[in-house]
């Protein structure tokens, strides 16, 4: 299974985009991306999961890690979560630690 994360820090947000669910071997790579994204002490971390329909256990641990690394009042936002992804967040108890944001509708 492949894994790719990229990060950028526009304004007070850090953005991490995931293109596939990270497997056990990719957890450290994700953590390094989160560490890099959080260097500027952002007030929010946005995790784009549009290309990750269902998270693995390792992917959920990555999100928990990201939430734990943020400064005090910072928040984690998950963008583009599928219904299965949302259910996995709920079952893992992460639904109260992150805010899920629906993708904006495409203009017709």
JSON list of C-alpha atoms in Angstrom, two decimals:
[
{"chain": "A", "resi": 1, "resn": "UNK", "atom": "CA", "xyz": [0.00, 0.00, 0.00]},
{"chain": "A", "resi": 2, "resn": "UNK", "atom": "CA", "xyz": [1.39, 3.40, -0.91]},
{"chain": "A", "resi": 3, "resn": "UNK", "atom": "CA", "xyz": [1.22, 6.53, 1.18]},
{"chain": "A", "resi": 4, "resn": "UNK", "atom": "CA", "xyz": [1.77, 10.15, 0.38]},
{"chain": "A", "resi": 5, "resn": "UNK", "atom": "CA", "xyz": [1.37, 13.20, 2.56]},
{"chain": "A", "resi": 6, "resn": "UNK", "atom": "CA", "xyz": [2.09, 16.76, 1.64]},
{"chain": "A", "resi": 7, "resn": "UNK", "atom": "CA", "xyz": [1.82, 19.76, 3.88]},
{"chain": "A", "resi": 8, "resn": "UNK", "atom": "CA", "xyz": [1.64, 23.51, 3.59]},
{"chain": "A", "resi": 9, "resn": "UNK", "atom": "CA", "xyz": [0.93, 26.29, 6.04]},
{"chain": "A", "resi": 10, "resn": "UNK", "atom": "CA", "xyz": [-1.30, 29.01, 4.60]},
{"chain": "A", "resi": 11, "resn": "UNK", "atom": "CA", "xyz": [-2.01, 31.64, 7.25]},
{"chain": "A", "resi": 12, "resn": "UNK", "atom": "CA", "xyz": [-2.83, 30.10, 10.61]},
{"chain": "A", "resi": 13, "resn": "UNK", "atom": "CA", "xyz": [-3.64, 26.68, 9.16]},
{"chain": "A", "resi": 14, "resn": "UNK", "atom": "CA", "xyz": [-1.49, 23.66, 8.49]},
{"chain": "A", "resi": 15, "resn": "UNK", "atom": "CA", "xyz": [-2.73, 21.40, 5.70]},
{"chain": "A", "resi": 16, "resn": "UNK", "atom": "CA", "xyz": [-1.86, 17.73, 5.35]},
{"chain": "A", "resi": 17, "resn": "UNK", "atom": "CA", "xyz": [-3.29, 15.87, 2.35]},
{"chain": "A", "resi": 18, "resn": "UNK", "atom": "CA", "xyz": [-3.45, 12.09, 2.40]},
{"chain": "A", "resi": 19, "resn": "UNK", "atom": "CA", "xyz": [-3.76, 10.21, -0.88]},
{"chain": "A", "resi": 20, "resn": "UNK", "atom": "CA", "xyz": [-4.11, 6.69, 0.51]},
{"chain": "A", "resi": 21, "resn": "UNK", "atom": "CA", "xyz": [-4.64, 5.18, 3.91]},
{"chain": "A", "resi": 22, "resn": "UNK", "atom": "CA", "xyz": [-1.26, 4.81, 5.58]},
{"chain": "A", "resi": 23, "resn": "UNK", "atom": "CA", "xyz": [-0.20, 1.31, 6.51]},
{"chain": "A", "resi": 24, "resn": "UNK", "atom": "CA", "xyz": [1.87, 0.47, 9.53]},
{"chain": "A", "resi": 25, "resn": "UNK", "atom": "CA", "xyz": [5.13, 1.21, 7.69]},
{"chain": "A", "resi": 26, "resn": "UNK", "atom": "CA", "xyz": [3.98, 4.71, 6.72]},
{"chain": "A", "resi": 27, "resn": "UNK", "atom": "CA", "xyz": [2.96, 5.95, 10.17]},
{"chain": "A", "resi": 28, "resn": "UNK", "atom": "CA", "xyz": [6.37, 7.51, 10.85]},
{"chain": "A", "resi": 29, "resn": "UNK", "atom": "CA", "xyz": [6.28, 9.31, 7.49]},
{"chain": "A", "resi": 30, "resn": "UNK", "atom": "CA", "xyz": [2.89, 10.77, 8.39]},
{"chain": "A", "resi": 31, "resn": "UNK", "atom": "CA", "xyz": [4.15, 11.83, 11.81]},
{"chain": "A", "resi": 32, "resn": "UNK", "atom": "CA", "xyz": [7.10, 13.58, 10.18]},
{"chain": "A", "resi": 33, "resn": "UNK", "atom": "CA", "xyz": [4.69, 15.47, 7.89]},
{"chain": "A", "resi": 34, "resn": "UNK", "atom": "CA", "xyz": [2.57, 16.50, 10.88]},
{"chain": "A", "resi": 35, "resn": "UNK", "atom": "CA", "xyz": [5.66, 17.63, 12.79]},
{"chain": "A", "resi": 36, "resn": "UNK", "atom": "CA", "xyz": [6.74, 19.68, 9.77]},
{"chain": "A", "resi": 37, "resn": "UNK", "atom": "CA", "xyz": [3.27, 21.20, 9.34]},
{"chain": "A", "resi": 38, "resn": "UNK", "atom": "CA", "xyz": [3.07, 22.15, 13.03]},
{"chain": "A", "resi": 39, "resn": "UNK", "atom": "CA", "xyz": [6.42, 23.97, 13.21]},
{"chain": "A", "resi": 40, "resn": "UNK", "atom": "CA", "xyz": [4.69, 27.30, 12.70]},
{"chain": "A", "resi": 41, "resn": "UNK", "atom": "CA", "xyz": [2.29, 26.67, 15.64]},
{"chain": "A", "resi": 42, "resn": "UNK", "atom": "CA", "xyz": [-0.88, 26.84, 13.53]},
{"chain": "A", "resi": 43, "resn": "UNK", "atom": "CA", "xyz": [-4.25, 27.36, 15.16]},
{"chain": "A", "resi": 44, "resn": "UNK", "atom": "CA", "xyz": [-5.74, 24.54, 13.11]},
{"chain": "A", "resi": 45, "resn": "UNK", "atom": "CA", "xyz": [-4.63, 21.42, 11.28]},
{"chain": "A", "resi": 46, "resn": "UNK", "atom": "CA", "xyz": [-6.64, 20.55, 8.18]},
{"chain": "A", "resi": 47, "resn": "UNK", "atom": "CA", "xyz": [-6.36, 16.92, 7.08]},
{"chain": "A", "resi": 48, "resn": "UNK", "atom": "CA", "xyz": [-7.66, 16.39, 3.54]},
{"chain": "A", "resi": 49, "resn": "UNK", "atom": "CA", "xyz": [-8.86, 12.78, 3.24]},
{"chain": "A", "resi": 50, "resn": "UNK", "atom": "CA", "xyz": [-10.83, 13.00, -0.01]},
{"chain": "A", "resi": 51, "resn": "UNK", "atom": "CA", "xyz": [-8.58, 10.33, -1.52]},
{"chain": "A", "resi": 52, "resn": "UNK", "atom": "CA", "xyz": [-8.76, 8.05, 1.53]},
{"chain": "A", "resi": 53, "resn": "UNK", "atom": "CA", "xyz": [-12.28, 6.56, 1.53]},
{"chain": "A", "resi": 54, "resn": "UNK", "atom": "CA", "xyz": [-11.73, 4.24, 4.52]},
{"chain": "A", "resi": 55, "resn": "UNK", "atom": "CA", "xyz": [-8.95, 4.71, 7.07]},
{"chain": "A", "resi": 56, "resn": "UNK", "atom": "CA", "xyz": [-6.87, 1.85, 8.39]},
{"chain": "A", "resi": 57, "resn": "UNK", "atom": "CA", "xyz": [-6.18, 1.47, 12.10]},
{"chain": "A", "resi": 58, "resn": "UNK", "atom": "CA", "xyz": [-2.81, 3.08, 11.41]},
{"chain": "A", "resi": 59, "resn": "UNK", "atom": "CA", "xyz": [-4.55, 6.01, 9.69]},
{"chain": "A", "resi": 60, "resn": "UNK", "atom": "CA", "xyz": [-6.76, 6.56, 12.72]},
{"chain": "A", "resi": 61, "resn": "UNK", "atom": "CA", "xyz": [-3.72, 6.47, 15.01]},
{"chain": "A", "resi": 62, "resn": "UNK", "atom": "CA", "xyz": [-2.12, 9.09, 12.76]},
{"chain": "A", "resi": 63, "resn": "UNK", "atom": "CA", "xyz": [-5.12, 11.38, 13.25]},
{"chain": "A", "resi": 64, "resn": "UNK", "atom": "CA", "xyz": [-5.00, 10.85, 17.00]},
{"chain": "A", "resi": 65, "resn": "UNK", "atom": "CA", "xyz": [-1.28, 11.65, 16.96]},
{"chain": "A", "resi": 66, "resn": "UNK", "atom": "CA", "xyz": [-1.91, 14.83, 14.97]},
{"chain": "A", "resi": 67, "resn": "UNK", "atom": "CA", "xyz": [-4.55, 15.98, 17.43]},
{"chain": "A", "resi": 68, "resn": "UNK", "atom": "CA", "xyz": [-2.23, 15.34, 20.37]},
{"chain": "A", "resi": 69, "resn": "UNK", "atom": "CA", "xyz": [0.62, 17.35, 18.82]},
{"chain": "A", "resi": 70, "resn": "UNK", "atom": "CA", "xyz": [-1.35, 20.57, 18.36]},
{"chain": "A", "resi": 71, "resn": "UNK", "atom": "CA", "xyz": [-0.91, 23.45, 20.76]},
{"chain": "A", "resi": 72, "resn": "UNK", "atom": "CA", "xyz": [-3.61, 23.92, 23.44]},
{"chain": "A", "resi": 73, "resn": "UNK", "atom": "CA", "xyz": [-6.55, 25.55, 21.67]},
{"chain": "A", "resi": 74, "resn": "UNK", "atom": "CA", "xyz": [-5.73, 24.40, 18.12]},
{"chain": "A", "resi": 75, "resn": "UNK", "atom": "CA", "xyz": [-8.22, 22.24, 16.27]},
{"chain": "A", "resi": 76, "resn": "UNK", "atom": "CA", "xyz": [-8.11, 19.37, 13.78]},
{"chain": "A", "resi": 77, "resn": "UNK", "atom": "CA", "xyz": [-10.44, 19.55, 10.79]},
{"chain": "A", "resi": 78, "resn": "UNK", "atom": "CA", "xyz": [-11.00, 16.54, 8.53]},
{"chain": "A", "resi": 79, "resn": "UNK", "atom": "CA", "xyz": [-12.12, 17.48, 5.01]},
{"chain": "A", "resi": 80, "resn": "UNK", "atom": "CA", "xyz": [-13.81, 15.14, 2.55]},
{"chain": "A", "resi": 81, "resn": "UNK", "atom": "CA", "xyz": [-14.53, 12.19, 4.84]},
{"chain": "A", "resi": 82, "resn": "UNK", "atom": "CA", "xyz": [-16.70, 9.47, 3.32]},
{"chain": "A", "resi": 83, "resn": "UNK", "atom": "CA", "xyz": [-19.55, 7.99, 5.38]},
{"chain": "A", "resi": 84, "resn": "UNK", "atom": "CA", "xyz": [-17.33, 4.97, 6.11]},
{"chain": "A", "resi": 85, "resn": "UNK", "atom": "CA", "xyz": [-14.53, 7.27, 7.24]},
{"chain": "A", "resi": 86, "resn": "UNK", "atom": "CA", "xyz": [-16.92, 9.16, 9.54]},
{"chain": "A", "resi": 87, "resn": "UNK", "atom": "CA", "xyz": [-18.12, 5.88, 11.05]},
{"chain": "A", "resi": 88, "resn": "UNK", "atom": "CA", "xyz": [-14.52, 4.79, 11.63]},
{"chain": "A", "resi": 89, "resn": "UNK", "atom": "CA", "xyz": [-13.85, 8.09, 13.42]},
{"chain": "A", "resi": 90, "resn": "UNK", "atom": "CA", "xyz": [-16.92, 7.51, 15.61]},
{"chain": "A", "resi": 91, "resn": "UNK", "atom": "CA", "xyz": [-15.96, 3.94, 16.45]},
{"chain": "A", "resi": 92, "resn": "UNK", "atom": "CA", "xyz": [-12.42, 5.03, 17.32]},
{"chain": "A", "resi": 93, "resn": "UNK", "atom": "CA", "xyz": [-13.74, 7.80, 19.58]},
{"chain": "A", "resi": 94, "resn": "UNK", "atom": "CA", "xyz": [-12.11, 10.47, 17.43]},
{"chain": "A", "resi": 95, "resn": "UNK", "atom": "CA", "xyz": [-15.37, 12.08, 16.34]},
{"chain": "A", "resi": 96, "resn": "UNK", "atom": "CA", "xyz": [-15.23, 14.34, 19.42]},
{"chain": "A", "resi": 97, "resn": "UNK", "atom": "CA", "xyz": [-11.56, 15.24, 18.89]},
{"chain": "A", "resi": 98, "resn": "UNK", "atom": "CA", "xyz": [-11.84, 16.36, 15.27]},
{"chain": "A", "resi": 99, "resn": "UNK", "atom": "CA", "xyz": [-14.30, 18.44, 13.28]},
{"chain": "A", "resi": 100, "resn": "UNK", "atom": "CA", "xyz": [-15.45, 16.88, 10.01]},
{"chain": "A", "resi": 101, "resn": "UNK", "atom": "CA", "xyz": [-16.09, 19.38, 7.24]},
{"chain": "A", "resi": 102, "resn": "UNK", "atom": "CA", "xyz": [-18.08, 18.49, 4.14]},
{"chain": "A", "resi": 103, "resn": "UNK", "atom": "CA", "xyz": [-16.53, 19.35, 0.83]},
{"chain": "A", "resi": 104, "resn": "UNK", "atom": "CA", "xyz": [-18.01, 22.47, -0.73]},
{"chain": "A", "resi": 105, "resn": "UNK", "atom": "CA", "xyz": [-20.53, 21.71, -3.46]},
{"chain": "A", "resi": 106, "resn": "UNK", "atom": "CA", "xyz": [-19.26, 22.06, -7.00]},
{"chain": "A", "resi": 107, "resn": "UNK", "atom": "CA", "xyz": [-20.94, 24.94, -8.81]},
{"chain": "A", "resi": 108, "resn": "UNK", "atom": "CA", "xyz": [-23.29, 23.74, -11.55]}
]
